[in-house]
PDB file of C-alpha atoms in Angstrom:
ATOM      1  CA  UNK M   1      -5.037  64.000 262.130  1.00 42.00           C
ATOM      2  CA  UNK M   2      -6.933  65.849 259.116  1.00 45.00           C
ATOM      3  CA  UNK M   3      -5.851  62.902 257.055  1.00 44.00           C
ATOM      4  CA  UNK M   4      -1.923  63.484 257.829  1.00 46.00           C
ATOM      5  CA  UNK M   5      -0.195  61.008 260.006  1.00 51.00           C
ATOM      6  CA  UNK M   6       2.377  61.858 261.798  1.00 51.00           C
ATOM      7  CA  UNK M   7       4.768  58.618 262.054  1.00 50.00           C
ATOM      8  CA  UNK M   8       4.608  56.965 258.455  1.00 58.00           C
ATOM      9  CA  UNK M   9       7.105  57.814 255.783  1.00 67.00           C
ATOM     10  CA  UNK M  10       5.797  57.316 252.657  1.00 78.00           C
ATOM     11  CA  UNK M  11       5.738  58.620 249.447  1.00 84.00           C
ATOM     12  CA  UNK M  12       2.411  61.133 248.661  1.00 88.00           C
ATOM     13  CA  UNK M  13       1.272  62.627 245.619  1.00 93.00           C
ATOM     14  CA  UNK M  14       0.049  66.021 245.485  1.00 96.00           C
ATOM     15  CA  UNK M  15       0.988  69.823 245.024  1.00 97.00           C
ATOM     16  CA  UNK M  16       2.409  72.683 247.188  1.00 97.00           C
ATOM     17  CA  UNK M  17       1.174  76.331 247.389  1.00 97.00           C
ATOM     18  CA  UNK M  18       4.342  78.568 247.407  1.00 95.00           C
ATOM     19  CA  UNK M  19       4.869  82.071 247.393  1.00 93.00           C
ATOM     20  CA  UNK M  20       2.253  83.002 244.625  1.00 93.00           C
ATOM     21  CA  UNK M  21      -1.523  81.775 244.992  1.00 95.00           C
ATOM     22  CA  UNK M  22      -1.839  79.261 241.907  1.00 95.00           C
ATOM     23  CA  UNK M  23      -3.912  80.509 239.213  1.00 95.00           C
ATOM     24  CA  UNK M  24      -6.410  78.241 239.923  1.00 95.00           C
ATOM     25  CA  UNK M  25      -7.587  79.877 243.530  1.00 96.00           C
ATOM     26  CA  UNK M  26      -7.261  83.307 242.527  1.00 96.00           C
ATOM     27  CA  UNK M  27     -10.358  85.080 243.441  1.00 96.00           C
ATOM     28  CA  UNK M  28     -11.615  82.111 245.155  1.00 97.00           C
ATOM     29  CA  UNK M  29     -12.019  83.489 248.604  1.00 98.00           C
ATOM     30  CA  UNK M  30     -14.106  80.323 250.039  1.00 98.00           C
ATOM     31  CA  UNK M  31     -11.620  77.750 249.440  1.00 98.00           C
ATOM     32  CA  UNK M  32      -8.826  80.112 249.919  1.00 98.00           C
ATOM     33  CA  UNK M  33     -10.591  80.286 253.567  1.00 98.00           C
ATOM     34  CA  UNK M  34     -10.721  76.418 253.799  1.00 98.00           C
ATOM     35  CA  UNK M  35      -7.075  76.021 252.782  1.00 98.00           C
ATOM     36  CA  UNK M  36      -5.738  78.807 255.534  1.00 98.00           C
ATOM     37  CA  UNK M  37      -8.245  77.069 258.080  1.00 98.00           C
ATOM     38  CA  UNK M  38      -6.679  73.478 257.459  1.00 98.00           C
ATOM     39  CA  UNK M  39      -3.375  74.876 257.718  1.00 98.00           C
ATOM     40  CA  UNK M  40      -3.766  76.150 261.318  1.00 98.00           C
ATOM     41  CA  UNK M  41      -5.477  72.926 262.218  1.00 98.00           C
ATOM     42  CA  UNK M  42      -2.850  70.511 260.844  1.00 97.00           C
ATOM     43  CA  UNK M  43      -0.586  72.609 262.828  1.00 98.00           C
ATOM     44  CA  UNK M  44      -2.813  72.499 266.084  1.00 98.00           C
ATOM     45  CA  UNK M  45      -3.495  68.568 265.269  1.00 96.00           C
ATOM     46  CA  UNK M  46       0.370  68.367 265.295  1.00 96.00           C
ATOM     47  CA  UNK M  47       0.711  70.221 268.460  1.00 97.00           C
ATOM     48  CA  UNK M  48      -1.581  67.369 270.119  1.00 95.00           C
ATOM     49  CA  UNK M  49       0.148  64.436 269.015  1.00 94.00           C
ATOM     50  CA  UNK M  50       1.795  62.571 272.217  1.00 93.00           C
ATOM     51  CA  UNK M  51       5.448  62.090 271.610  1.00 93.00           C
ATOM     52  CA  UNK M  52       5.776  59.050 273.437  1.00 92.00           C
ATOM     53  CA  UNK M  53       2.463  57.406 271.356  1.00 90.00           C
ATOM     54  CA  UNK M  54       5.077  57.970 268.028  1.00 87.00           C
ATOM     55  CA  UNK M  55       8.359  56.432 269.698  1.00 89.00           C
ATOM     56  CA  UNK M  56       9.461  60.156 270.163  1.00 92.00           C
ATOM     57  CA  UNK M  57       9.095  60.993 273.800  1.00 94.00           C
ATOM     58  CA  UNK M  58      13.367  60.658 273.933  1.00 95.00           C
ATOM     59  CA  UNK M  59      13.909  63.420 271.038  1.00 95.00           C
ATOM     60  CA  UNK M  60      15.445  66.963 271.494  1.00 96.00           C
ATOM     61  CA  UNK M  61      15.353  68.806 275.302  1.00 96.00           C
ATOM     62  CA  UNK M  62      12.431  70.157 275.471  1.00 97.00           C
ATOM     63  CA  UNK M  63      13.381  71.494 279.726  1.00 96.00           C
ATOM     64  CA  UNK M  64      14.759  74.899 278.791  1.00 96.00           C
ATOM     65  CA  UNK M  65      13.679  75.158 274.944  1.00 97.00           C
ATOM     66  CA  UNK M  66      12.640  78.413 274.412  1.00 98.00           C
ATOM     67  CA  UNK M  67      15.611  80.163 276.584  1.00 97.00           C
ATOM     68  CA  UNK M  68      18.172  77.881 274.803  1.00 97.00           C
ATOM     69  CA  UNK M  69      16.513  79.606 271.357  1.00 97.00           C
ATOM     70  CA  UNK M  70      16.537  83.134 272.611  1.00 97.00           C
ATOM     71  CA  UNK M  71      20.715  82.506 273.063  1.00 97.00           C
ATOM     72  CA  UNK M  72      21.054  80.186 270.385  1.00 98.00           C
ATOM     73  CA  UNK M  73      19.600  82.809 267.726  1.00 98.00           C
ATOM     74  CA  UNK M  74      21.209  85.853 269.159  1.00 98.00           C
ATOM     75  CA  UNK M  75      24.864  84.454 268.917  1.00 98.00           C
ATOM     76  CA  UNK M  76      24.173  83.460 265.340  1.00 98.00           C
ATOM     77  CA  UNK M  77      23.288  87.190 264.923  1.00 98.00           C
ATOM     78  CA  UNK M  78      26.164  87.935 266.438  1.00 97.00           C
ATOM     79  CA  UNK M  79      28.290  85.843 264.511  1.00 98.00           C
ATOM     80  CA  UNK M  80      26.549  86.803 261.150  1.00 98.00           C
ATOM     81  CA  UNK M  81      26.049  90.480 261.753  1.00 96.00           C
ATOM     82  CA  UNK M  82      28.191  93.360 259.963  1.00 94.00           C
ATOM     83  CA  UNK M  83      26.656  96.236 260.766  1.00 95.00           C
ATOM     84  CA  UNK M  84      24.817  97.880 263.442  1.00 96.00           C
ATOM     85  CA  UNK M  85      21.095  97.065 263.018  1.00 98.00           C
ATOM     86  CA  UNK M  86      19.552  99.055 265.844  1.00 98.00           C
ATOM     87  CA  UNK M  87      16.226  97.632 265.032  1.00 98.00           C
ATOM     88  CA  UNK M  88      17.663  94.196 265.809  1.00 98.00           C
ATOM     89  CA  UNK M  89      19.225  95.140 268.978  1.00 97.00           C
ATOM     90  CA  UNK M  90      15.678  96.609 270.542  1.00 98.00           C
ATOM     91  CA  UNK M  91      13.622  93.417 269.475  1.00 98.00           C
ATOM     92  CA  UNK M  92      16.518  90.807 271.003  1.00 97.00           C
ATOM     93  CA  UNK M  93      16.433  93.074 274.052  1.00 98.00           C
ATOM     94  CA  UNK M  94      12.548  92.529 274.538  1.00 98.00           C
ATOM     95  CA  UNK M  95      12.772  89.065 273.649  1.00 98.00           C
ATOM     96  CA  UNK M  96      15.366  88.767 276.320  1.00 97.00           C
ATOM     97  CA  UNK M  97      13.353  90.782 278.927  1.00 97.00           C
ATOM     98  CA  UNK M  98      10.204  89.059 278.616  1.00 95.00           C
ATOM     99  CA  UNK M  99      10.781  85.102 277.972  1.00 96.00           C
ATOM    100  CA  UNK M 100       7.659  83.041 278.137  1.00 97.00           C
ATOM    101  CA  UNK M 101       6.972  80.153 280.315  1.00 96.00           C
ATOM    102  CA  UNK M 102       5.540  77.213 278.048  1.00 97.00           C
ATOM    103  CA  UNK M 103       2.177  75.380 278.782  1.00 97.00           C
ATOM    104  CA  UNK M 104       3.037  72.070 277.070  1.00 96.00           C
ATOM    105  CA  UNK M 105       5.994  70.283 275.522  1.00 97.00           C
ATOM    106  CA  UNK M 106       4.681  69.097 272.048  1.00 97.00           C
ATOM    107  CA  UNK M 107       6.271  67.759 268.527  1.00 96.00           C
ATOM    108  CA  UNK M 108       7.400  70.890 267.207  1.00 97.00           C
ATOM    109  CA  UNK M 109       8.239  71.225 263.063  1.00 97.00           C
ATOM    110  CA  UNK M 110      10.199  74.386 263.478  1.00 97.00           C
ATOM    111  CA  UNK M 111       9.894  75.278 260.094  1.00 96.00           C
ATOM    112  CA  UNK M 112       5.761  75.539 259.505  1.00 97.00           C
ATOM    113  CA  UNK M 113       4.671  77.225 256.508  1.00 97.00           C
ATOM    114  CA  UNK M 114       2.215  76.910 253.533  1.00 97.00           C
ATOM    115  CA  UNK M 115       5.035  75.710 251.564  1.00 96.00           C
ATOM    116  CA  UNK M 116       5.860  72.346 253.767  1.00 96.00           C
ATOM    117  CA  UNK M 117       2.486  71.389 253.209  1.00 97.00           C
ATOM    118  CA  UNK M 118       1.316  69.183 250.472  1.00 96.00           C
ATOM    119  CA  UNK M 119      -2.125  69.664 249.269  1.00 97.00           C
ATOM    120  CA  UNK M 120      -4.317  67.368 247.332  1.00 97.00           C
ATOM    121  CA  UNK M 121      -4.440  67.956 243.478  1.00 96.00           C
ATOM    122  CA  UNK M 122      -7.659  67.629 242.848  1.00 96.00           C
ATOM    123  CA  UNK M 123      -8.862  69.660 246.181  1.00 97.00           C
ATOM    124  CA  UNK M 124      -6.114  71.947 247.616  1.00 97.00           C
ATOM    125  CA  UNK M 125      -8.342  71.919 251.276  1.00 97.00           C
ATOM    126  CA  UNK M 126      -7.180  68.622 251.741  1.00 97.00           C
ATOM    127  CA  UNK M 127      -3.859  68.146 253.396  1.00 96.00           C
ATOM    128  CA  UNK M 128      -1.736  64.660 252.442  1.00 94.00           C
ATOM    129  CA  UNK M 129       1.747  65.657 253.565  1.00 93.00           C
ATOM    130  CA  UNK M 130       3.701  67.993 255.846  1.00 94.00           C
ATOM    131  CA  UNK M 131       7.478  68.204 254.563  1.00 94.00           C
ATOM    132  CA  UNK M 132      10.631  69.472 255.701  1.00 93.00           C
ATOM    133  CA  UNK M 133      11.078  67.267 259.042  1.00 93.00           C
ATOM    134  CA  UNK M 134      14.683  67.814 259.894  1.00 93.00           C
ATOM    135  CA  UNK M 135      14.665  70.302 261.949  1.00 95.00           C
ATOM    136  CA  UNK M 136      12.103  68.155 263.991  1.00 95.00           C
ATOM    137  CA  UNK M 137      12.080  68.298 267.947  1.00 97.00           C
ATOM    138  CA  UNK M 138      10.106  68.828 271.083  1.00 98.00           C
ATOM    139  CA  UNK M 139       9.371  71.804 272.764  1.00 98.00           C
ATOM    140  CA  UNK M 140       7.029  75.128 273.178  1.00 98.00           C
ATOM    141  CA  UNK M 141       4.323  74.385 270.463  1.00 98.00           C
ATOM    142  CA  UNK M 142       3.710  78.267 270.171  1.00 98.00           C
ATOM    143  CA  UNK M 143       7.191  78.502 268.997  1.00 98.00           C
ATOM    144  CA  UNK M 144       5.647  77.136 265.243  1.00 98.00           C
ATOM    145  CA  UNK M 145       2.679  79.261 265.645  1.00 98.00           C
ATOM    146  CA  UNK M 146       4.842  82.318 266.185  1.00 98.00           C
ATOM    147  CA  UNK M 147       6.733  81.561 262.889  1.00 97.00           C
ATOM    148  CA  UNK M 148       4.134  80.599 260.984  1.00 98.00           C
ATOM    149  CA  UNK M 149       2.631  84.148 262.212  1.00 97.00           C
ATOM    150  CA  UNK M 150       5.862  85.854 260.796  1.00 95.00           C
ATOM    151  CA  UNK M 151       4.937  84.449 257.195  1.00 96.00           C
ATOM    152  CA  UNK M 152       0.777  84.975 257.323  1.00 97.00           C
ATOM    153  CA  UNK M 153       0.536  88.300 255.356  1.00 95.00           C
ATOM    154  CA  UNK M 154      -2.267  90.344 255.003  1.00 96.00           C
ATOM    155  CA  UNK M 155      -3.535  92.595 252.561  1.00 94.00           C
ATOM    156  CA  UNK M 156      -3.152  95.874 254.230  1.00 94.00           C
ATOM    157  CA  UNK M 157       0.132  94.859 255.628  1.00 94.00           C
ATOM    158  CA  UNK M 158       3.230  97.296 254.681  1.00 91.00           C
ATOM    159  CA  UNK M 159       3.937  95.705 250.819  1.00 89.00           C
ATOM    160  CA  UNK M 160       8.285  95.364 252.046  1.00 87.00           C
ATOM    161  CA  UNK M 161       6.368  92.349 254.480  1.00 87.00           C
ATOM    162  CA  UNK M 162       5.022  90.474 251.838  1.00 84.00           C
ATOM    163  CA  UNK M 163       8.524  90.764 249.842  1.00 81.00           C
ATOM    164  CA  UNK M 164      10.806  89.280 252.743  1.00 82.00           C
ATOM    165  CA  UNK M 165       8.280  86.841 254.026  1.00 78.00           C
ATOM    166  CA  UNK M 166       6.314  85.486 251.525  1.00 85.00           C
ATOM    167  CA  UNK M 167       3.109  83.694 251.433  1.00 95.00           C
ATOM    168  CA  UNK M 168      -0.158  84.164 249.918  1.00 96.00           C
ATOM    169  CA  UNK M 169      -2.631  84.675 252.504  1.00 97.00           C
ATOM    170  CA  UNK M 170      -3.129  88.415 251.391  1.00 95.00           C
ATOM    171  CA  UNK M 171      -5.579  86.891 248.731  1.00 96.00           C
ATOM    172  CA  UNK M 172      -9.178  87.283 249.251  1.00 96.00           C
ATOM    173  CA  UNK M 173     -10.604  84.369 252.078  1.00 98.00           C
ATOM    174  CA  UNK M 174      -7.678  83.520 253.749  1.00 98.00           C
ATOM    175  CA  UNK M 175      -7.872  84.405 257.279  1.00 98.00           C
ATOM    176  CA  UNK M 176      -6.835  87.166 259.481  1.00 98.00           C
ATOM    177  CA  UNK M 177      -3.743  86.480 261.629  1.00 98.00           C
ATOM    178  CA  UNK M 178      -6.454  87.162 264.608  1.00 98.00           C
ATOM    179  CA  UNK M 179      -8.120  84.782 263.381  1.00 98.00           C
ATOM    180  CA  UNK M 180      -5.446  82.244 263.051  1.00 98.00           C
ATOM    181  CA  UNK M 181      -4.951  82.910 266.300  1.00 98.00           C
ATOM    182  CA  UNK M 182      -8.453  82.155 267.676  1.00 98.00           C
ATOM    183  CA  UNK M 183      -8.896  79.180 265.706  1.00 98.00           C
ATOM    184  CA  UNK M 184      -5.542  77.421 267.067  1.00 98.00           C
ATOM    185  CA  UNK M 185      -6.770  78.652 270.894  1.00 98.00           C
ATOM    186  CA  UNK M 186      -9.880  76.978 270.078  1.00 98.00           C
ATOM    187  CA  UNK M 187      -8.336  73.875 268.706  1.00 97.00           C
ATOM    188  CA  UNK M 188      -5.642  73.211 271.410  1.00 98.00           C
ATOM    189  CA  UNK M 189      -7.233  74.871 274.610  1.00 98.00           C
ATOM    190  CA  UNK M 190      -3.767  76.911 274.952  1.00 98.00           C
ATOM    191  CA  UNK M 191      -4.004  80.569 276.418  1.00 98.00           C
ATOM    192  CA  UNK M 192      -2.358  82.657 273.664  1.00 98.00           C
ATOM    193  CA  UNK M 193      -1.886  85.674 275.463  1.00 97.00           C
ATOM    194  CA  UNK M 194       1.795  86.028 274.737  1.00 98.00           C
ATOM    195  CA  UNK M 195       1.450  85.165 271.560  1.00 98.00           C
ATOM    196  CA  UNK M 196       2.966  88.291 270.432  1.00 98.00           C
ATOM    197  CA  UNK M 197       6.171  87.429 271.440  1.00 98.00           C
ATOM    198  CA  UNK M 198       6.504  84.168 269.747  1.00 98.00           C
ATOM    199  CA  UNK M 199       5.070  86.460 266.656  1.00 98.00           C
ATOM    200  CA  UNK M 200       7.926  88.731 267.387  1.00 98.00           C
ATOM    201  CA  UNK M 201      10.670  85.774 267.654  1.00 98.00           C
ATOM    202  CA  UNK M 202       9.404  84.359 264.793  1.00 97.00           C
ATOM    203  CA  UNK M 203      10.224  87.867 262.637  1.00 97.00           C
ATOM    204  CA  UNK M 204      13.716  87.843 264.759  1.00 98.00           C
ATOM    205  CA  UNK M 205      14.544  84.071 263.586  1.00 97.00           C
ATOM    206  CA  UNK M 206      14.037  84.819 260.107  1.00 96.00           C
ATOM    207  CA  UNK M 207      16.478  88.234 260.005  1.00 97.00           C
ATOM    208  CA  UNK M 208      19.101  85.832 261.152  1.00 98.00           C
ATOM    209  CA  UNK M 209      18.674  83.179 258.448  1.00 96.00           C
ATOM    210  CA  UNK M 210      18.515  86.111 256.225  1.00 96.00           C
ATOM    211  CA  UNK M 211      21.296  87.618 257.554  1.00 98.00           C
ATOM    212  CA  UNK M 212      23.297  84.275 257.567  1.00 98.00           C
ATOM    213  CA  UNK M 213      22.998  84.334 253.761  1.00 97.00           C
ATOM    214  CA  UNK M 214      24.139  87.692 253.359  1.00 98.00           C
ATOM    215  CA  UNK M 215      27.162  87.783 255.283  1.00 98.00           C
ATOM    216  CA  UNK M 216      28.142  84.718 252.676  1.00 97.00           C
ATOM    217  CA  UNK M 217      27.743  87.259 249.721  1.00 97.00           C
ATOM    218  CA  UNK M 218      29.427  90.245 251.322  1.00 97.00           C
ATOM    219  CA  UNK M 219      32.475  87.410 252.784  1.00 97.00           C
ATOM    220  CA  UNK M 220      32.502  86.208 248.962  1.00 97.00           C
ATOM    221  CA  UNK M 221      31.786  82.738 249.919  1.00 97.00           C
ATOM    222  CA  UNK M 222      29.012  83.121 247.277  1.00 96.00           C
ATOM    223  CA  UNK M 223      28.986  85.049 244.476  1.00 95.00           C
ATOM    224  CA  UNK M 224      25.068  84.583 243.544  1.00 95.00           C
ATOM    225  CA  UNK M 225      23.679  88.166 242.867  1.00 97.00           C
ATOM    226  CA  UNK M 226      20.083  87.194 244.353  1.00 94.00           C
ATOM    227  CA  UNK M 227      21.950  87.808 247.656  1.00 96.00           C
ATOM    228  CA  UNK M 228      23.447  91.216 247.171  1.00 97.00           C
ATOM    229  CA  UNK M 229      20.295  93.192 248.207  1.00 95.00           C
ATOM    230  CA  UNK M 230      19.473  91.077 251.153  1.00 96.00           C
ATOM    231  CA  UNK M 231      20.936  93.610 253.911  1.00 96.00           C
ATOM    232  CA  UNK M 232      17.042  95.530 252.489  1.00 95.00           C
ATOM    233  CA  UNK M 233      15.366  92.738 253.484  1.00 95.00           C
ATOM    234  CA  UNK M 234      17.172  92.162 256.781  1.00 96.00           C
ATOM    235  CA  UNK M 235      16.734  96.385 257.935  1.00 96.00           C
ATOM    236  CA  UNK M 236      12.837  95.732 256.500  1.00 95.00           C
ATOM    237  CA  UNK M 237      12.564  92.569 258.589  1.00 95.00           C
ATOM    238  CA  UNK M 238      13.585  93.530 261.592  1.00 97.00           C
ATOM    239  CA  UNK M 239      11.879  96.983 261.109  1.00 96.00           C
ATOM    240  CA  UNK M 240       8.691  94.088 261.004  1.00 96.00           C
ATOM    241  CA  UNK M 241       9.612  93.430 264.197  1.00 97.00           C
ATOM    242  CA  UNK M 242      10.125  96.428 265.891  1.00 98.00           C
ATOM    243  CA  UNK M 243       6.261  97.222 265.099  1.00 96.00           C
ATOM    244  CA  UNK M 244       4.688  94.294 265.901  1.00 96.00           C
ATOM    245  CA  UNK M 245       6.223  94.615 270.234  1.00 96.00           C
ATOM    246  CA  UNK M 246       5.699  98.455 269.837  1.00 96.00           C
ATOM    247  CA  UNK M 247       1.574  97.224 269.379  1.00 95.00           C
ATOM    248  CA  UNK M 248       2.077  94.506 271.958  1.00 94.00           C
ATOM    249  CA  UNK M 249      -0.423  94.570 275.296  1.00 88.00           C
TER     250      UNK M 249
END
């Protein structure tokens, strides 16, 4: 699988890409383009992994996965929540209205990103590690498509998206979020129709995790000042979402 495989725990060497491109790949749209193209295939690659082939057909429950998420997700909003966030309530609402039915159970990471990837040092288009496994389990694959979605910015995007979901793909090369999009279609032979609503659930999972944090600073169970603006973040977040199911087909 591009060179990353799946069921051996080992130590790798290499580097990760985080929120800001490395100096390195600035203004190097051609291999910016390779590195967002190997990212969407390591993820598709992942997708067509066979649990059982890996000694993991017996992990999570996949029957019921994505309605289990909806209600898992929107009692931790619940629970974390202290204010009214209308924006919040209209994209739970559609989320709730319109629930997917999955085409194929697969390994999902659940936490898919440019920054659980390690890249080779030498050449950053190569992949050597995906990181970050313990939130690990089987279920809708477009459920890690519709995250990773949430964090692919693009240059023309509203700037408060880059701030709350950060990752580089703004930079010249990388590609569109259409073209993410097509690529994984073309890679997995799934119908990505609805992929706007795993987009959208992807934006409403992160204003929770956000919001989790947040409700520690205002409950003074932390006292770190990073937090104290994060309620911005959550309103600009969710305001994300609201958008992206107003320009749904």
């Amino acid at each position: 699988v591009l060179g990353v495989d799946f069921h051996v725990m080992e130590r790798r060497h290499g580097r990760v890409i985080r929120s800001e491109l490395p100096e390195d790949l600035v203004g190097q749209p051609a291999i910016n383009r390779r590195i967002g193209e190997m990212l969407v295939d390591v993820l598709a690659d992942l997708h067509q992994v066979d649990p059982a082939r890996v000694g993991l057909d017996d992990l999570g429950r996949p029957n019921g996965f994505v309605q289990r998420q909806i209600q898992g997700w929107g009692r931790r909003w619940l629970a974390a929540k202290h204010e009214d966030v209308p924006d919040v309530d209209t994209m739970l609402r559609w989320l709730e209205a319109s629930v997917p039915t999955p085409q194929r159970t697969a390994l999902l990471h659940n936490d898919y990103k440019l920054d659980n990837l390690m890249v080779d040092d030498a050449d950053p288009t190569l992949p050597v590690a995906v990181l970050d496994w313990d939130m690990t389990t089987r279920g809708d694959p477009l459920m890690d498509l519709g995250y990773l979605l949430n964090f692919w910015n693009e240059a023309a995007d509203d700037p408060r998206w880059h701030y709350v979901s950060k990752m580089p793909t703004n930079h010249g090369g990388f590609p569109t979020r259409a073209e993410v999009v097509e690529r994984y279609a073309a890679r997995t032979g799934l119908d990505l129709d609805t992929i706007a609503w795993y987009h959208v659930f992807g934006v409403f999972k992160l204003v929770v995790i956000i919001q989790q944090i947040y409700i520690r600073y205002v409950r003074g169970q932390t006292q770190d000042q990073r937090f104290a603006t994060y309620d911005e973040r959550v309103r600009d977040l969710a305001n994300k979402g609201v958008q992206l199911l107003a320009a749904a087909p």
